[in-house]
GROMACS .gro file of C-alpha atoms in nm:
model
  276
    1UNK     CA    1   0.000   0.000   0.000
    2UNK     CA    2   0.184   0.306  -0.130
    3UNK     CA    3  -0.083   0.571  -0.201
    4UNK     CA    4  -0.406   0.646  -0.012
    5UNK     CA    5  -0.675   0.890  -0.131
    6UNK     CA    6  -0.882   1.081   0.126
    7UNK     CA    7  -1.175   1.300   0.009
    8UNK     CA    8  -1.201   1.600   0.245
    9UNK     CA    9  -1.494   1.839   0.300
   10UNK     CA   10  -1.373   1.994   0.632
   11UNK     CA   11  -1.640   1.807   0.831
   12UNK     CA   12  -1.578   1.610   1.148
   13UNK     CA   13  -1.631   1.285   0.959
   14UNK     CA   14  -1.381   1.366   0.686
   15UNK     CA   15  -1.129   1.436   0.962
   16UNK     CA   16  -1.200   1.088   1.100
   17UNK     CA   17  -1.110   0.957   0.755
   18UNK     CA   18  -0.798   1.173   0.732
   19UNK     CA   19  -0.681   1.057   1.076
   20UNK     CA   20  -0.745   0.692   0.987
   21UNK     CA   21  -0.564   0.731   0.655
   22UNK     CA   22  -0.269   0.893   0.835
   23UNK     CA   23  -0.239   0.591   1.065
   24UNK     CA   24  -0.248   0.357   0.766
   25UNK     CA   25   0.010   0.572   0.586
   26UNK     CA   26   0.249   0.553   0.882
   27UNK     CA   27   0.202   0.176   0.908
   28UNK     CA   28   0.275   0.129   0.537
   29UNK     CA   29   0.510   0.423   0.466
   30UNK     CA   30   0.249   0.547   0.217
   31UNK     CA   31   0.167   0.883   0.059
   32UNK     CA   32  -0.164   1.056   0.130
   33UNK     CA   33  -0.355   1.223  -0.152
   34UNK     CA   34  -0.601   1.467   0.008
   35UNK     CA   35  -0.886   1.553  -0.230
   36UNK     CA   36  -1.126   1.845  -0.194
   37UNK     CA   37  -1.412   1.893  -0.442
   38UNK     CA   38  -1.586   2.231  -0.474
   39UNK     CA   39  -1.948   2.300  -0.569
   40UNK     CA   40  -1.871   2.494  -0.888
   41UNK     CA   41  -2.077   2.450  -1.203
   42UNK     CA   42  -1.924   2.477  -1.549
   43UNK     CA   43  -2.151   2.775  -1.621
   44UNK     CA   44  -2.007   2.966  -1.327
   45UNK     CA   45  -1.651   2.887  -1.432
   46UNK     CA   46  -1.704   3.006  -1.791
   47UNK     CA   47  -1.917   3.314  -1.723
   48UNK     CA   48  -1.772   3.647  -1.839
   49UNK     CA   49  -1.790   3.981  -1.655
   50UNK     CA   50  -1.739   4.029  -1.281
   51UNK     CA   51  -1.851   3.678  -1.185
   52UNK     CA   52  -1.513   3.511  -1.265
   53UNK     CA   53  -1.336   3.746  -1.022
   54UNK     CA   54  -1.570   3.636  -0.743
   55UNK     CA   55  -1.515   3.272  -0.838
   56UNK     CA   56  -1.137   3.313  -0.828
   57UNK     CA   57  -1.170   3.472  -0.485
   58UNK     CA   58  -1.379   3.181  -0.350
   59UNK     CA   59  -1.144   2.927  -0.509
   60UNK     CA   60  -0.846   3.087  -0.338
   61UNK     CA   61  -1.042   3.099  -0.012
   62UNK     CA   62  -1.124   2.729  -0.037
   63UNK     CA   63  -0.764   2.641  -0.120
   64UNK     CA   64  -0.642   2.835   0.183
   65UNK     CA   65  -0.898   2.664   0.406
   66UNK     CA   66  -0.787   2.329   0.264
   67UNK     CA   67  -0.424   2.411   0.338
   68UNK     CA   68  -0.512   2.511   0.695
   69UNK     CA   69  -0.721   2.196   0.742
   70UNK     CA   70  -0.420   1.981   0.653
   71UNK     CA   71  -0.203   2.137   0.926
   72UNK     CA   72  -0.254   1.847   1.165
   73UNK     CA   73   0.003   1.714   1.407
   74UNK     CA   74  -0.084   1.357   1.309
   75UNK     CA   75   0.018   1.433   0.947
   76UNK     CA   76   0.375   1.523   1.042
   77UNK     CA   77   0.626   1.297   0.874
   78UNK     CA   78   0.376   1.188   0.607
   79UNK     CA   79   0.396   1.296   0.245
   80UNK     CA   80   0.064   1.470   0.171
   81UNK     CA   81  -0.038   1.575  -0.181
   82UNK     CA   82  -0.338   1.815  -0.183
   83UNK     CA   83  -0.569   1.818  -0.487
   84UNK     CA   84  -0.858   2.061  -0.542
   85UNK     CA   85  -1.128   1.980  -0.799
   86UNK     CA   86  -1.392   2.232  -0.907
   87UNK     CA   87  -1.684   1.989  -0.924
   88UNK     CA   88  -1.854   1.749  -0.686
   89UNK     CA   89  -1.848   1.454  -0.925
   90UNK     CA   90  -1.799   1.142  -0.718
   91UNK     CA   91  -1.696   0.923  -1.010
   92UNK     CA   92  -1.392   1.153  -1.033
   93UNK     CA   93  -1.253   0.998  -0.715
   94UNK     CA   94  -1.196   0.675  -0.908
   95UNK     CA   95  -1.039   0.867  -1.198
   96UNK     CA   96  -0.794   1.034  -0.960
   97UNK     CA   97  -0.722   0.695  -0.801
   98UNK     CA   98  -0.626   0.558  -1.143
   99UNK     CA   99  -0.423   0.865  -1.236
  100UNK     CA  100  -0.215   0.846  -0.918
  101UNK     CA  101  -0.209   0.465  -0.905
  102UNK     CA  102  -0.365   0.469  -0.557
  103UNK     CA  103  -0.420   0.152  -0.355
  104UNK     CA  104  -0.700   0.261  -0.123
  105UNK     CA  105  -0.970   0.526  -0.075
  106UNK     CA  106  -1.054   0.624   0.282
  107UNK     CA  107  -1.364   0.833   0.335
  108UNK     CA  108  -1.581   0.955   0.619
  109UNK     CA  109  -1.955   0.903   0.624
  110UNK     CA  110  -2.252   1.011   0.833
  111UNK     CA  111  -2.425   0.697   0.713
  112UNK     CA  112  -2.803   0.702   0.736
  113UNK     CA  113  -2.821   0.966   1.008
  114UNK     CA  114  -3.000   1.215   0.786
  115UNK     CA  115  -2.738   1.485   0.843
  116UNK     CA  116  -2.708   1.699   0.532
  117UNK     CA  117  -2.336   1.722   0.474
  118UNK     CA  118  -2.096   1.618   0.203
  119UNK     CA  119  -2.046   1.249   0.265
  120UNK     CA  120  -2.388   1.112   0.344
  121UNK     CA  121  -2.595   0.824   0.211
  122UNK     CA  122  -2.601   0.828  -0.168
  123UNK     CA  123  -2.275   1.023  -0.200
  124UNK     CA  124  -2.085   0.759  -0.009
  125UNK     CA  125  -2.254   0.494  -0.219
  126UNK     CA  126  -2.149   0.666  -0.542
  127UNK     CA  127  -1.784   0.643  -0.448
  128UNK     CA  128  -1.824   0.276  -0.348
  129UNK     CA  129  -2.004   0.201  -0.676
  130UNK     CA  130  -1.747   0.369  -0.898
  131UNK     CA  131  -1.424   0.277  -0.720
  132UNK     CA  132  -1.210   0.006  -0.875
  133UNK     CA  133  -0.985  -0.010  -0.569
  134UNK     CA  134  -1.083  -0.090  -0.207
  135UNK     CA  135  -1.282   0.179  -0.025
  136UNK     CA  136  -1.259   0.206   0.354
  137UNK     CA  137  -1.559   0.387   0.505
  138UNK     CA  138  -1.533   0.520   0.862
  139UNK     CA  139  -1.790   0.701   1.076
  140UNK     CA  140  -1.592   0.777   1.387
  141UNK     CA  141  -1.238   0.796   1.515
  142UNK     CA  142  -1.063   0.464   1.451
  143UNK     CA  143  -0.830   0.404   1.744
  144UNK     CA  144  -0.615   0.144   1.570
  145UNK     CA  145  -0.583   0.024   1.210
  146UNK     CA  146  -0.441  -0.322   1.273
  147UNK     CA  147  -0.793  -0.468   1.242
  148UNK     CA  148  -0.724  -0.785   1.440
  149UNK     CA  149  -1.058  -0.952   1.356
  150UNK     CA  150  -1.225  -0.906   1.016
  151UNK     CA  151  -1.572  -1.025   0.911
  152UNK     CA  152  -1.556  -1.090   0.535
  153UNK     CA  153  -1.897  -1.136   0.371
  154UNK     CA  154  -1.875  -1.421   0.121
  155UNK     CA  155  -2.127  -1.614  -0.088
  156UNK     CA  156  -1.861  -1.861  -0.216
  157UNK     CA  157  -1.935  -1.778  -0.578
  158UNK     CA  158  -1.649  -1.825  -0.825
  159UNK     CA  159  -1.681  -1.468  -0.952
  160UNK     CA  160  -1.600  -1.336  -0.604
  161UNK     CA  161  -1.266  -1.523  -0.585
  162UNK     CA  162  -1.066  -1.230  -0.725
  163UNK     CA  163  -1.201  -0.990  -0.460
  164UNK     CA  164  -1.139  -1.251  -0.190
  165UNK     CA  165  -0.774  -1.291  -0.292
  166UNK     CA  166  -0.726  -0.912  -0.283
  167UNK     CA  167  -0.867  -0.905   0.068
  168UNK     CA  168  -0.654  -1.199   0.185
  169UNK     CA  169  -0.340  -1.029   0.056
  170UNK     CA  170  -0.413  -0.714   0.257
  171UNK     CA  171  -0.527  -0.884   0.578
  172UNK     CA  172  -0.244  -1.138   0.579
  173UNK     CA  173  -0.001  -0.846   0.580
  174UNK     CA  174  -0.190  -0.700   0.877
  175UNK     CA  175  -0.187  -1.041   1.048
  176UNK     CA  176  -0.565  -1.014   1.085
  177UNK     CA  177  -0.791  -1.304   1.175
  178UNK     CA  178  -1.025  -1.333   0.877
  179UNK     CA  179  -1.367  -1.493   0.922
  180UNK     CA  180  -1.572  -1.561   0.609
  181UNK     CA  181  -1.935  -1.491   0.689
  182UNK     CA  182  -2.197  -1.679   0.487
  183UNK     CA  183  -2.556  -1.562   0.535
  184UNK     CA  184  -2.819  -1.829   0.476
  185UNK     CA  185  -3.146  -1.673   0.364
  186UNK     CA  186  -3.503  -1.812   0.384
  187UNK     CA  187  -3.733  -1.910   0.098
  188UNK     CA  188  -3.573  -1.982  -0.242
  189UNK     CA  189  -3.231  -1.860  -0.118
  190UNK     CA  190  -3.210  -2.123   0.158
  191UNK     CA  191  -2.938  -2.390   0.146
  192UNK     CA  192  -2.886  -2.682   0.381
  193UNK     CA  193  -2.555  -2.741   0.561
  194UNK     CA  194  -2.424  -2.989   0.302
  195UNK     CA  195  -2.497  -2.752   0.012
  196UNK     CA  196  -2.316  -2.465   0.185
  197UNK     CA  197  -2.018  -2.686   0.266
  198UNK     CA  198  -1.992  -2.798  -0.096
  199UNK     CA  199  -1.992  -2.432  -0.206
  200UNK     CA  200  -1.716  -2.353   0.044
  201UNK     CA  201  -1.503  -2.653  -0.059
  202UNK     CA  202  -1.529  -2.559  -0.426
  203UNK     CA  203  -1.450  -2.194  -0.347
  204UNK     CA  204  -1.140  -2.260  -0.136
  205UNK     CA  205  -1.012  -2.530  -0.373
  206UNK     CA  206  -1.018  -2.285  -0.664
  207UNK     CA  207  -0.911  -1.976  -0.468
  208UNK     CA  208  -0.645  -2.113  -0.231
  209UNK     CA  209  -0.571  -2.460  -0.366
  210UNK     CA  210  -0.640  -2.598  -0.017
  211UNK     CA  211  -0.909  -2.613   0.252
  212UNK     CA  212  -0.710  -2.449   0.533
  213UNK     CA  213  -0.968  -2.175   0.583
  214UNK     CA  214  -1.268  -2.407   0.618
  215UNK     CA  215  -1.252  -2.363   0.996
  216UNK     CA  216  -1.267  -1.985   0.951
  217UNK     CA  217  -1.614  -1.993   0.791
  218UNK     CA  218  -1.895  -1.847   1.003
  219UNK     CA  219  -2.244  -1.959   0.898
  220UNK     CA  220  -2.548  -1.759   1.005
  221UNK     CA  221  -2.918  -1.748   0.915
  222UNK     CA  222  -3.105  -1.422   0.883
  223UNK     CA  223  -3.385  -1.252   0.691
  224UNK     CA  224  -3.149  -1.026   0.494
  225UNK     CA  225  -2.782  -1.040   0.398
  226UNK     CA  226  -2.726  -0.698   0.555
  227UNK     CA  227  -2.868  -0.806   0.893
  228UNK     CA  228  -2.673  -1.130   0.880
  229UNK     CA  229  -2.344  -0.950   0.818
  230UNK     CA  230  -2.402  -0.684   1.084
  231UNK     CA  231  -2.518  -0.933   1.348
  232UNK     CA  232  -2.233  -1.174   1.272
  233UNK     CA  233  -1.972  -0.900   1.299
  234UNK     CA  234  -2.089  -0.834   1.655
  235UNK     CA  235  -2.088  -1.203   1.753
  236UNK     CA  236  -1.733  -1.267   1.630
  237UNK     CA  237  -1.602  -0.941   1.778
  238UNK     CA  238  -1.494  -0.793   1.443
  239UNK     CA  239  -1.298  -0.468   1.418
  240UNK     CA  240  -1.379  -0.436   1.046
  241UNK     CA  241  -1.637  -0.558   0.795
  242UNK     CA  242  -1.516  -0.644   0.444
  243UNK     CA  243  -1.750  -0.688   0.147
  244UNK     CA  244  -1.695  -0.780  -0.220
  245UNK     CA  245  -1.899  -0.563  -0.456
  246UNK     CA  246  -1.978  -0.527  -0.825
  247UNK     CA  247  -2.046  -0.158  -0.767
  248UNK     CA  248  -2.319  -0.040  -0.999
  249UNK     CA  249  -2.390  -0.395  -1.115
  250UNK     CA  250  -2.497  -0.521  -0.774
  251UNK     CA  251  -2.343  -0.794  -0.559
  252UNK     CA  252  -2.250  -1.151  -0.645
  253UNK     CA  253  -2.509  -1.431  -0.598
  254UNK     CA  254  -2.735  -1.327  -0.308
  255UNK     CA  255  -2.549  -0.994  -0.278
  256UNK     CA  256  -2.790  -0.828  -0.518
  257UNK     CA  257  -2.881  -0.459  -0.519
  258UNK     CA  258  -2.699  -0.239  -0.274
  259UNK     CA  259  -2.604  -0.469   0.014
  260UNK     CA  260  -2.248  -0.340   0.026
  261UNK     CA  261  -2.368   0.018   0.029
  262UNK     CA  262  -2.634  -0.055   0.291
  263UNK     CA  263  -2.384  -0.223   0.522
  264UNK     CA  264  -2.142   0.068   0.480
  265UNK     CA  265  -2.431   0.303   0.560
  266UNK     CA  266  -2.559   0.127   0.871
  267UNK     CA  267  -2.253  -0.033   1.029
  268UNK     CA  268  -2.090   0.140   1.324
  269UNK     CA  269  -1.771  -0.050   1.241
  270UNK     CA  270  -1.539   0.055   0.958
  271UNK     CA  271  -1.635  -0.113   0.631
  272UNK     CA  272  -1.402  -0.189   0.341
  273UNK     CA  273  -1.529  -0.286  -0.005
  274UNK     CA  274  -1.343  -0.487  -0.269
  275UNK     CA  275  -1.444  -0.464  -0.636
  276UNK     CA  276  -1.524  -0.796  -0.801
   0.00000   0.00000   0.00000
């Protein structure tokens, strides 16, 4: 992990993200890319007359505020690259990640609290949907980033193997205990114990070439995948929830719709998503 992107809007929650990213940067000797996006329309930026002078003034003001915001003691000793964009286009976060060859996006979120600030609900979801690299979503101050116990939501589908291997690579480096959480759903989604075990055996055989992680599978039954993941993370004492996601295409197998986004929205724990 060499480069970490942190979208910043000066809110308390974006500072939680910045602080968390700083801890990760120190652990991995990584560079931070601090991103601030302004609410400026193209019409405003191309208007003639006195309006451009006012725009330049507000741009300079925002840049100065951004510079002041980044004067944190916990950023000392870390290489920080500030970037200011003139539009709030959340798909741009992924474009910047590709341009700078970033490894991770860390962002703050109010979740489903209803607070009307920058990173809330659908805006957080847009970044998760568009990002091709892992996105770590935090809602409060993360005391430590070692993440000793991780609940990884898994449906044991073959298409999710790539995301699983990305997660394993990261968490093995952290020496985290990784539990694979399988949520058994009622009605047509229900599977008996033998069917689930066969799925797991096939998954690990193709992903790892062995069955060493079979004992790390946590089976649970619930009415929704989201509830199953959130409840399981509490029972196993997880520090972090990890979820594979297709982004705008939905989730693999029973991870249809916006499960990853919903979990990121409602979990009090940090949530990291991995693109399938």
